Coordinates of C-alpha atoms and ligand atoms in Angstrom, one line a residue:
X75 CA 81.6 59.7 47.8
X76 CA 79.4 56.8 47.9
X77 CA 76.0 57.6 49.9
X78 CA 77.6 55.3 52.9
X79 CA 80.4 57.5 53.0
X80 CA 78.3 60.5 52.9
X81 CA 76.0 59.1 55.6
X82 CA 79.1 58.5 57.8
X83 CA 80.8 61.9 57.0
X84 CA 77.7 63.9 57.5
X85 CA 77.0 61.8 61.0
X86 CA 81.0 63.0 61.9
X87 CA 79.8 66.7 61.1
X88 CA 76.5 66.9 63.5
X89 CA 78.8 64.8 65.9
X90 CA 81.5 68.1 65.3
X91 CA 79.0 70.4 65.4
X92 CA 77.4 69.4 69.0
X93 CA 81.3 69.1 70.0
X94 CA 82.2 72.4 68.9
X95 CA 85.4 69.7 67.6
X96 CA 87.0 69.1 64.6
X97 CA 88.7 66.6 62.8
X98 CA 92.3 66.6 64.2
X99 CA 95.9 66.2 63.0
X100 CA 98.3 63.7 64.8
X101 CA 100.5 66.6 65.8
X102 CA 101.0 70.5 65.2
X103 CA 103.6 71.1 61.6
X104 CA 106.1 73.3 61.9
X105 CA 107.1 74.4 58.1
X106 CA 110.2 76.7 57.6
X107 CA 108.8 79.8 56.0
X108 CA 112.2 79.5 53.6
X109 CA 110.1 76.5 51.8
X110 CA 107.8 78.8 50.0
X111 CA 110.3 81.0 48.8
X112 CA 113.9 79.2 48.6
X113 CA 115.0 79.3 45.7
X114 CA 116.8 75.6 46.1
X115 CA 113.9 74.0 47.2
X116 CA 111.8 75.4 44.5
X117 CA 113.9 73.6 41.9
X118 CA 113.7 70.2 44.1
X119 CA 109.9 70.8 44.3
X120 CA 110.4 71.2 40.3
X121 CA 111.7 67.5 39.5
X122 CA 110.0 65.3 42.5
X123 CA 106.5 67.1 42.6
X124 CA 105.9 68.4 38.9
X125 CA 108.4 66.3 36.8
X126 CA 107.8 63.1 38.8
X127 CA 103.9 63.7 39.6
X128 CA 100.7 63.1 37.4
X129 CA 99.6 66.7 37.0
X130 CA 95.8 67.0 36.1
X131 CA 95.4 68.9 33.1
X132 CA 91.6 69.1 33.2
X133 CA 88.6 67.2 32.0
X134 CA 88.4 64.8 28.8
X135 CA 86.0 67.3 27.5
X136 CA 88.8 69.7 26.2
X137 CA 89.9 67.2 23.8
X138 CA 86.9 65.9 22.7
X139 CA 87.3 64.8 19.2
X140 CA 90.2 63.4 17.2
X141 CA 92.7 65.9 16.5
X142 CA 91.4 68.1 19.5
X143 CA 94.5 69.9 21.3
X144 CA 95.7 71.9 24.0
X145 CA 99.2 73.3 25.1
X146 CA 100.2 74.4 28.2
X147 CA 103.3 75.3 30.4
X148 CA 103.3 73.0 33.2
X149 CA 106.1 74.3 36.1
X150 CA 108.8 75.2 32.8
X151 CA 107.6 72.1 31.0
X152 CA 106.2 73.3 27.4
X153 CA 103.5 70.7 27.1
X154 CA 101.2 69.8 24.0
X155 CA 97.8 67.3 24.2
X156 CA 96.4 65.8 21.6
X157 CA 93.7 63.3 21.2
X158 CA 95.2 61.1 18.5
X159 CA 93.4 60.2 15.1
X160 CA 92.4 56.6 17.0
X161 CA 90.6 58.3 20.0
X162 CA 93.9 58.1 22.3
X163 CA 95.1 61.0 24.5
X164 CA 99.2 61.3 24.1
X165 CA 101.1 63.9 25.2
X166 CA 104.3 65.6 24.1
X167 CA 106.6 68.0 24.8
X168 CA 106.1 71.3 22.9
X169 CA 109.0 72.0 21.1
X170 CA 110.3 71.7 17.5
X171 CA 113.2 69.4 17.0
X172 CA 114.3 71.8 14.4
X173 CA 115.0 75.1 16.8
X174 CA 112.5 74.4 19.9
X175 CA 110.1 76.3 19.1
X176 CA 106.4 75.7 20.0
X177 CA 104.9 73.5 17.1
X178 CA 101.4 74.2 18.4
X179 CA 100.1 77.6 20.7
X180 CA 96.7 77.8 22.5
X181 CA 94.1 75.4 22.0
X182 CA 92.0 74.0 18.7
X183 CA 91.7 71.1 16.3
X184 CA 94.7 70.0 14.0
X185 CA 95.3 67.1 11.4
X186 CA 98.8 67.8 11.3
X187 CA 101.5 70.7 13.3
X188 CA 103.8 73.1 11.3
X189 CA 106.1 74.6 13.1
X190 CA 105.3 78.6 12.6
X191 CA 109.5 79.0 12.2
X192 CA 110.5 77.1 9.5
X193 CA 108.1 75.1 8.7
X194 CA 108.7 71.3 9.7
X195 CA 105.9 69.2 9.9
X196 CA 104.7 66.6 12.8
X197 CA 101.4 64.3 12.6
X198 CA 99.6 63.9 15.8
X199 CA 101.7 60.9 16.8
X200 CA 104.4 63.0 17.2
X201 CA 106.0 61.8 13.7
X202 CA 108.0 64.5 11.9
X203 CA 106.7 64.1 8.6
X204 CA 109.4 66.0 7.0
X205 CA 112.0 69.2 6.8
X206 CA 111.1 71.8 4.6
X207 CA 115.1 72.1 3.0
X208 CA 115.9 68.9 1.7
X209 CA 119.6 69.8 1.3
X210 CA 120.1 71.6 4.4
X211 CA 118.8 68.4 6.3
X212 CA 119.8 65.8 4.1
X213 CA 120.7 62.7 6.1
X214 CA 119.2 63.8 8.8
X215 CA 116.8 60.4 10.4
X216 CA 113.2 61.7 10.2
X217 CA 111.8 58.9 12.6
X218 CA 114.4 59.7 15.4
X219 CA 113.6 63.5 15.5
X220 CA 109.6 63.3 16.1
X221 CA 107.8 65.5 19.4
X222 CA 109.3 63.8 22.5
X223 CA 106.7 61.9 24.5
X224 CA 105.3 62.6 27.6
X225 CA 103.3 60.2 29.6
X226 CA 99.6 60.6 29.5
X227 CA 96.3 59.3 30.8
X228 CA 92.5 59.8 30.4
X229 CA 90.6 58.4 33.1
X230 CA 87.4 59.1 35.1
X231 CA 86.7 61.4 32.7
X232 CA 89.9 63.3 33.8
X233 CA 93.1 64.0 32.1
X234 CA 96.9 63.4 33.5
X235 CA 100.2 64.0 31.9
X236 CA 103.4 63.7 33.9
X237 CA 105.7 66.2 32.2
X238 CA 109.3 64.4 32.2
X239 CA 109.8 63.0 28.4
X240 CA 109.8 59.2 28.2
X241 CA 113.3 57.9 27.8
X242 CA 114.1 54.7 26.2
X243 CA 112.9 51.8 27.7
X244 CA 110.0 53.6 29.5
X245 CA 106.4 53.3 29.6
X246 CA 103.7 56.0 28.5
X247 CA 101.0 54.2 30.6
X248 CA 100.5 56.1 34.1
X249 CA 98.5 54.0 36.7
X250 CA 96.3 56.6 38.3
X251 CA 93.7 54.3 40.2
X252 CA 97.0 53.0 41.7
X253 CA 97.8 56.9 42.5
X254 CA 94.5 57.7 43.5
X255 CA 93.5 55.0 46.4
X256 CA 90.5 55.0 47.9
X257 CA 89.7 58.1 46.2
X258 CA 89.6 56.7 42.8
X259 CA 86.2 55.4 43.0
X260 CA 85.1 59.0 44.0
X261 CA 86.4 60.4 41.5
X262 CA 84.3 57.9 39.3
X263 CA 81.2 58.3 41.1
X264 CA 81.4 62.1 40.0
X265 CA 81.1 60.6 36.1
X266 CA 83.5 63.4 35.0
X267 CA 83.2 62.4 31.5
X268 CA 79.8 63.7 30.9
X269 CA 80.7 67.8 32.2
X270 CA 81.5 70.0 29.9
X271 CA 83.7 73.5 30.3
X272 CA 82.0 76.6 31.6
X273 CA 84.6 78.9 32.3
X274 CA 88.0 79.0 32.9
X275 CA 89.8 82.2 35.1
X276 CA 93.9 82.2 35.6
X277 CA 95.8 84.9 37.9
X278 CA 99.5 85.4 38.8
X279 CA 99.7 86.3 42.3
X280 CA 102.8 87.3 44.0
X281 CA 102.4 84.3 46.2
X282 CA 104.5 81.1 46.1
X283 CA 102.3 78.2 44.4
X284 CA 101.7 76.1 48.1
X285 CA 99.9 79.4 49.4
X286 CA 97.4 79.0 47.2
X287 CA 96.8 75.7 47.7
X288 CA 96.8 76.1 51.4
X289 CA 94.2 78.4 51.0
X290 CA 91.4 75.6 50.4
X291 CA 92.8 73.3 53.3
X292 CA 90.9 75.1 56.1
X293 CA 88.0 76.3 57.4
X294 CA 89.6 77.8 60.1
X295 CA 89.4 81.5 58.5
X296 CA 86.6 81.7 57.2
X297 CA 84.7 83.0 60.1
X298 CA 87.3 85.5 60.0
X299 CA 88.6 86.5 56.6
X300 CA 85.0 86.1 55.1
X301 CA 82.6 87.5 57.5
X302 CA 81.6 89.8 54.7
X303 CA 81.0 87.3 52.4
X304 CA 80.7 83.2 52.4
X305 CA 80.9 82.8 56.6
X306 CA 77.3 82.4 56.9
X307 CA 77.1 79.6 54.5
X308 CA 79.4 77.2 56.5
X309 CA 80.4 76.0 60.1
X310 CA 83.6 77.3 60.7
X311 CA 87.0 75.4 62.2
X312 CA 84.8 72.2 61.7
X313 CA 85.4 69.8 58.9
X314 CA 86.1 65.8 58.7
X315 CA 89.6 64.7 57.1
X316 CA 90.6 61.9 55.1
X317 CA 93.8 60.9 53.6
X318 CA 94.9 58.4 50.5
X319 CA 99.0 58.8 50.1
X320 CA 99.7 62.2 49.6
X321 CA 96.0 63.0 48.4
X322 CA 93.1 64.8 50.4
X323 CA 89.6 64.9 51.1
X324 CA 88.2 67.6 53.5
X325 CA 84.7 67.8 54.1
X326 CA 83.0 71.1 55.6
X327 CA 80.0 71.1 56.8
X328 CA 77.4 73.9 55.4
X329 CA 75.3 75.7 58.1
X330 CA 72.0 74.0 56.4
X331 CA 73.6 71.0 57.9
X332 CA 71.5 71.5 60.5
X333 CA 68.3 70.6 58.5
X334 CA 69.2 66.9 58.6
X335 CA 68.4 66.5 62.5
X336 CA 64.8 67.0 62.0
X337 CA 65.0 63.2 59.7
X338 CA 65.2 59.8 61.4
X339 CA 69.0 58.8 60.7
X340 CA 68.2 56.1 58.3
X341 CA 66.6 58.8 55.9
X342 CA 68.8 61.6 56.6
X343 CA 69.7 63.4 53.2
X344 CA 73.4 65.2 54.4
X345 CA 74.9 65.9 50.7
X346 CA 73.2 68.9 50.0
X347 CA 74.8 70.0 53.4
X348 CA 78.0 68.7 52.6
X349 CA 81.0 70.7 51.2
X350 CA 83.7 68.3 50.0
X351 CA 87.4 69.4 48.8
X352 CA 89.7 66.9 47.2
X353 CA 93.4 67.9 47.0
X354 CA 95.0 65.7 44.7
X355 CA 98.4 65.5 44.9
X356 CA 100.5 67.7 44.2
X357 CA 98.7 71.2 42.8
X358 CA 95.1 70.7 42.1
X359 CA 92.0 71.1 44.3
X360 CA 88.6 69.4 43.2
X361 CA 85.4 71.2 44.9
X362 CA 82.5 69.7 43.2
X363 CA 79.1 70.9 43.8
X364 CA 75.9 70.3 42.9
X365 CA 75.6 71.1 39.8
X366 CA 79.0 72.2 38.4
X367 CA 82.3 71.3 40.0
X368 CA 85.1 73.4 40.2
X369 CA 88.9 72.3 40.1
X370 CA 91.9 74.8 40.9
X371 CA 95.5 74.4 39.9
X372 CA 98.6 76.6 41.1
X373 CA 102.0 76.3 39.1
X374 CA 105.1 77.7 40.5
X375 CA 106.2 80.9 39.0
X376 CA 108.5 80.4 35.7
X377 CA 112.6 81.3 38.4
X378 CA 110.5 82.8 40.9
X379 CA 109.3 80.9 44.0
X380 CA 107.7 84.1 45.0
X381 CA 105.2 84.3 43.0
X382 CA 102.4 81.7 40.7
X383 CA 100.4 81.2 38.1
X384 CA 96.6 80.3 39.2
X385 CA 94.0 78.4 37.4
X386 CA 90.2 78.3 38.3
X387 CA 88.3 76.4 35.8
X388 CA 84.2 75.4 36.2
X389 CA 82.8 72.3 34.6
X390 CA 79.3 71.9 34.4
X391 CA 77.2 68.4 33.5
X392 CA 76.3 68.4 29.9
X393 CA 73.1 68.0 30.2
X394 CA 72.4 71.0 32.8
X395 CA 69.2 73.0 32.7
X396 CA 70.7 75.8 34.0
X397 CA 71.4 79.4 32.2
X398 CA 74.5 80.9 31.7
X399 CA 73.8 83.2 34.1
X400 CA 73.5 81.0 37.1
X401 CA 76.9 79.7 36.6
X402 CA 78.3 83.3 36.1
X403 CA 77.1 84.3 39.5
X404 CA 78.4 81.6 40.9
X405 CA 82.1 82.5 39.4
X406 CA 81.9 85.6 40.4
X407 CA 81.0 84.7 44.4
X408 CA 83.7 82.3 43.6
X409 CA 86.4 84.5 42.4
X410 CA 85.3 87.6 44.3
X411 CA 86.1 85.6 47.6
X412 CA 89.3 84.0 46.5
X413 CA 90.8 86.8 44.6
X414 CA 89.6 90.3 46.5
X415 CA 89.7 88.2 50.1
X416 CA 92.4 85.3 50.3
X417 CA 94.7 86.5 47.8
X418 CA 95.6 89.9 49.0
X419 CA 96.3 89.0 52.5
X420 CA 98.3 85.7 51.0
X421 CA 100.2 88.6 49.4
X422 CA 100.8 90.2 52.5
X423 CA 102.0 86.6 54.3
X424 CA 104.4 86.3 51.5
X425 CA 106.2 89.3 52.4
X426 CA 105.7 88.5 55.8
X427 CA 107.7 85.0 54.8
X428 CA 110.4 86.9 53.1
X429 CA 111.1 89.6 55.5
X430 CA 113.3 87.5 58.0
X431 CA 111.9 88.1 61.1
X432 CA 109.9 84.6 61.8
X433 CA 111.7 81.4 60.6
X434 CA 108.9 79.0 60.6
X435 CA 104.9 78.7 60.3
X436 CA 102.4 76.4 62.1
X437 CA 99.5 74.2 61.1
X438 CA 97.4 73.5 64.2
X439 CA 96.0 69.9 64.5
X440 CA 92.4 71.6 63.7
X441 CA 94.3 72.3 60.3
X442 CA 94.7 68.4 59.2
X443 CA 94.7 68.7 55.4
X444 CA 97.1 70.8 55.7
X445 CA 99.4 69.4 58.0
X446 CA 98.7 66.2 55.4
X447 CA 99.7 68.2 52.5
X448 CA 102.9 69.4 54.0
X449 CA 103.9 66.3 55.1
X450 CA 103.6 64.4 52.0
X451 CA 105.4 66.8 50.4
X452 CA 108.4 66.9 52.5
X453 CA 107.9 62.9 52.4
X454 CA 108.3 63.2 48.0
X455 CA 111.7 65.8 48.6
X456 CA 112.9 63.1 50.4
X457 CA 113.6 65.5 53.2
X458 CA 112.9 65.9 57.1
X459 CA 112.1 69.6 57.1
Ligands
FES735 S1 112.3 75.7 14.8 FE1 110.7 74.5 14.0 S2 111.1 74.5 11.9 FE2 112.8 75.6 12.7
FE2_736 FE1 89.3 81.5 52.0

């Protein structure tokens, strides 16, 4: 956020606070508990959210030189990285045109790919370079069988692919600013580019993908679930919302907030007091702090709705000061809250979802990111519940 904006969201917080108001929805959402665990709207979900989305796939820093790559599975979608010999980030579907299986696995720095199961050969354009039995394959058109592509992008210092292979005809390019609204020049105030990985921390709990999500859309619980824990540091069921298409910014306000009312207005300094989230549409939330920032993403379970796989990755600037240590503590407050408090008893709503006996849930107008992120997702299934 610009310092404007932070001036005017931190004003809407004190304003909240002496209230005892928050930010509202237009309406309550009523969401069938059947969409976080049918199995046909999972595989809708599939194409229109992670086949037809951007997904973020991180910071530039993970490909950081020529010939720098990473793979991942993204919702089913075997994807490989690579930042091209010319500086470019491209991305391609991870399988050999041979067999299908994976040319690349894990992470690293390559000139060229061999495929561990018979050999065959790709550059880091994608290019088969050649079979390794020249009569079993004679005739066969080397320039027609390279890595299919999958559009890419690198910008703000973030990385996008969208994981549905480019057919004829089709660009690679993927506007993100256009995607990204008035949040793009956030996003480029927080110079991405210059942080550099810290840590990075991935669960599969038996929850579908949107629970985990939901998790950071509210302040709501906190006072409740985390009484033991992170309560005291924030002002609970209090937080501004802002929406650009189907993204989200929620901004909760710390309990140091308080500070600020002791500085003439014009002076006030609210960003230390300020705890933004971005949820960028459709699976990743951005939470940056001070000095690191912290994105989570949640994929849907490989056939099962029921369940996910979770990513918590920490980015810290380049240049930091601070030890090693500092930002372990901080991951372990981070994933001691998330994964011994929200988790679990998202574990237990899950079953609670699955059992029959309630047929829908509901997001209170205190609740507005979520009622946000709901809505713009039954808005890309195309559907009206
Ligand atoms: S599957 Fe890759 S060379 Fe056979
Ligand atoms: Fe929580």
């Amino acid at each position: 956020m610009e310092r404007q904006q932070e001036v005017a969201v931190g004003e809407r917080l004190l304003g909240h606070i002496d209230g005892r108001t928050t930010d509202l929805a237009g309406a309550m959402f009523r969401n069938p508990v059947s969409a976080y665990f049918d199995h046909d709207r999972a595989a809708v979900e599939r194409e229109r959210l992670f086949r037809d989305q951007p997904i973020f796939m991180g910071l530039a820093a993970r490909l950081a030189k020529p010939g720098d790559y990473v793979t991942e599975d993204v919702a089913g979608m075997p994807v490989l990285m690579i930042r091209s010999a010319d500086g470019q980030v491209k991305a391609f579907v991870n399988i050999c045109r041979h067999r299908g299986a994976p040319v690349a696995r894990g992470c690293g720095n390559a000139r060229a790919f061999t495929c561990p199961y018979h050999g065959w050969s790709y550059d880091l354009g994608g290019k088969l370079l050649g079979t390794t039995d020249k009569t079993g394959f004679a005739g066969l058109h080397l320039a027609a069988h390279g890595l299919l592509r999958l559009p890419a992008v690198e910008r703000h210092g973030m990385l996008f692919v969208r994981p549905n292979p480019v057919q004829q005809g089709e660009t690679v390019e993927i506007d993100i600013d256009a995607g990204l609204g008035a949040f793009a020049a956030d996003l480029a105030a927080l110079r991405l580019e210059t942080y550099r990985l810290a840590s990075t921390d991935r669960v599969s709990p038996r929850i579908n993908w949107k629970v985990a999500i939901d998790t950071f859309l509210e302040s709501y619980h906190i006072p409740y679930l985390h009484h033991k824990t992170v309560a005291p540091f924030f002002v609970g069921n209090c937080g501004t919302f802002d929406g650009a298409g189907p993204h989200g910014r929620l901004c909760l306000a710390l309990a140091s907030l308080a500070e600020v009312r002791g500085v003439p207005e014009g002076a006030r300094e609210h960003r230390p007091h300020l705890f933004p989230i971005y949820q960028l549409f459709p699976n990743t939330v951005l939470i940056p702090h001070f000095d690191h920032i912290q994105f989570w993403r949640a994929f849907p379970g490989r056939g099962d709705p029921s369940r996910c796989d979770v990513e918590m990755t920490i980015y810290k600037p380049a240049d930091t000061d601070r030890s090693d240590a500092h930002y372990a503590e901080n991951r372990s407050i981070v994933l001691r809250t998330v994964m011994e408090e929200d988790f679990p008893l998202s574990e237990r709503m899950q079953i609670g979802f699955e059992c029959g006996a309630t047929d829908e849930v509901i997001y209170g107008r205190n609740e507005p990111a979520l009622v946000h992120f709901h809505a713009s997702i039954r808005t890309a299934l195309g559907r009206s519940a």
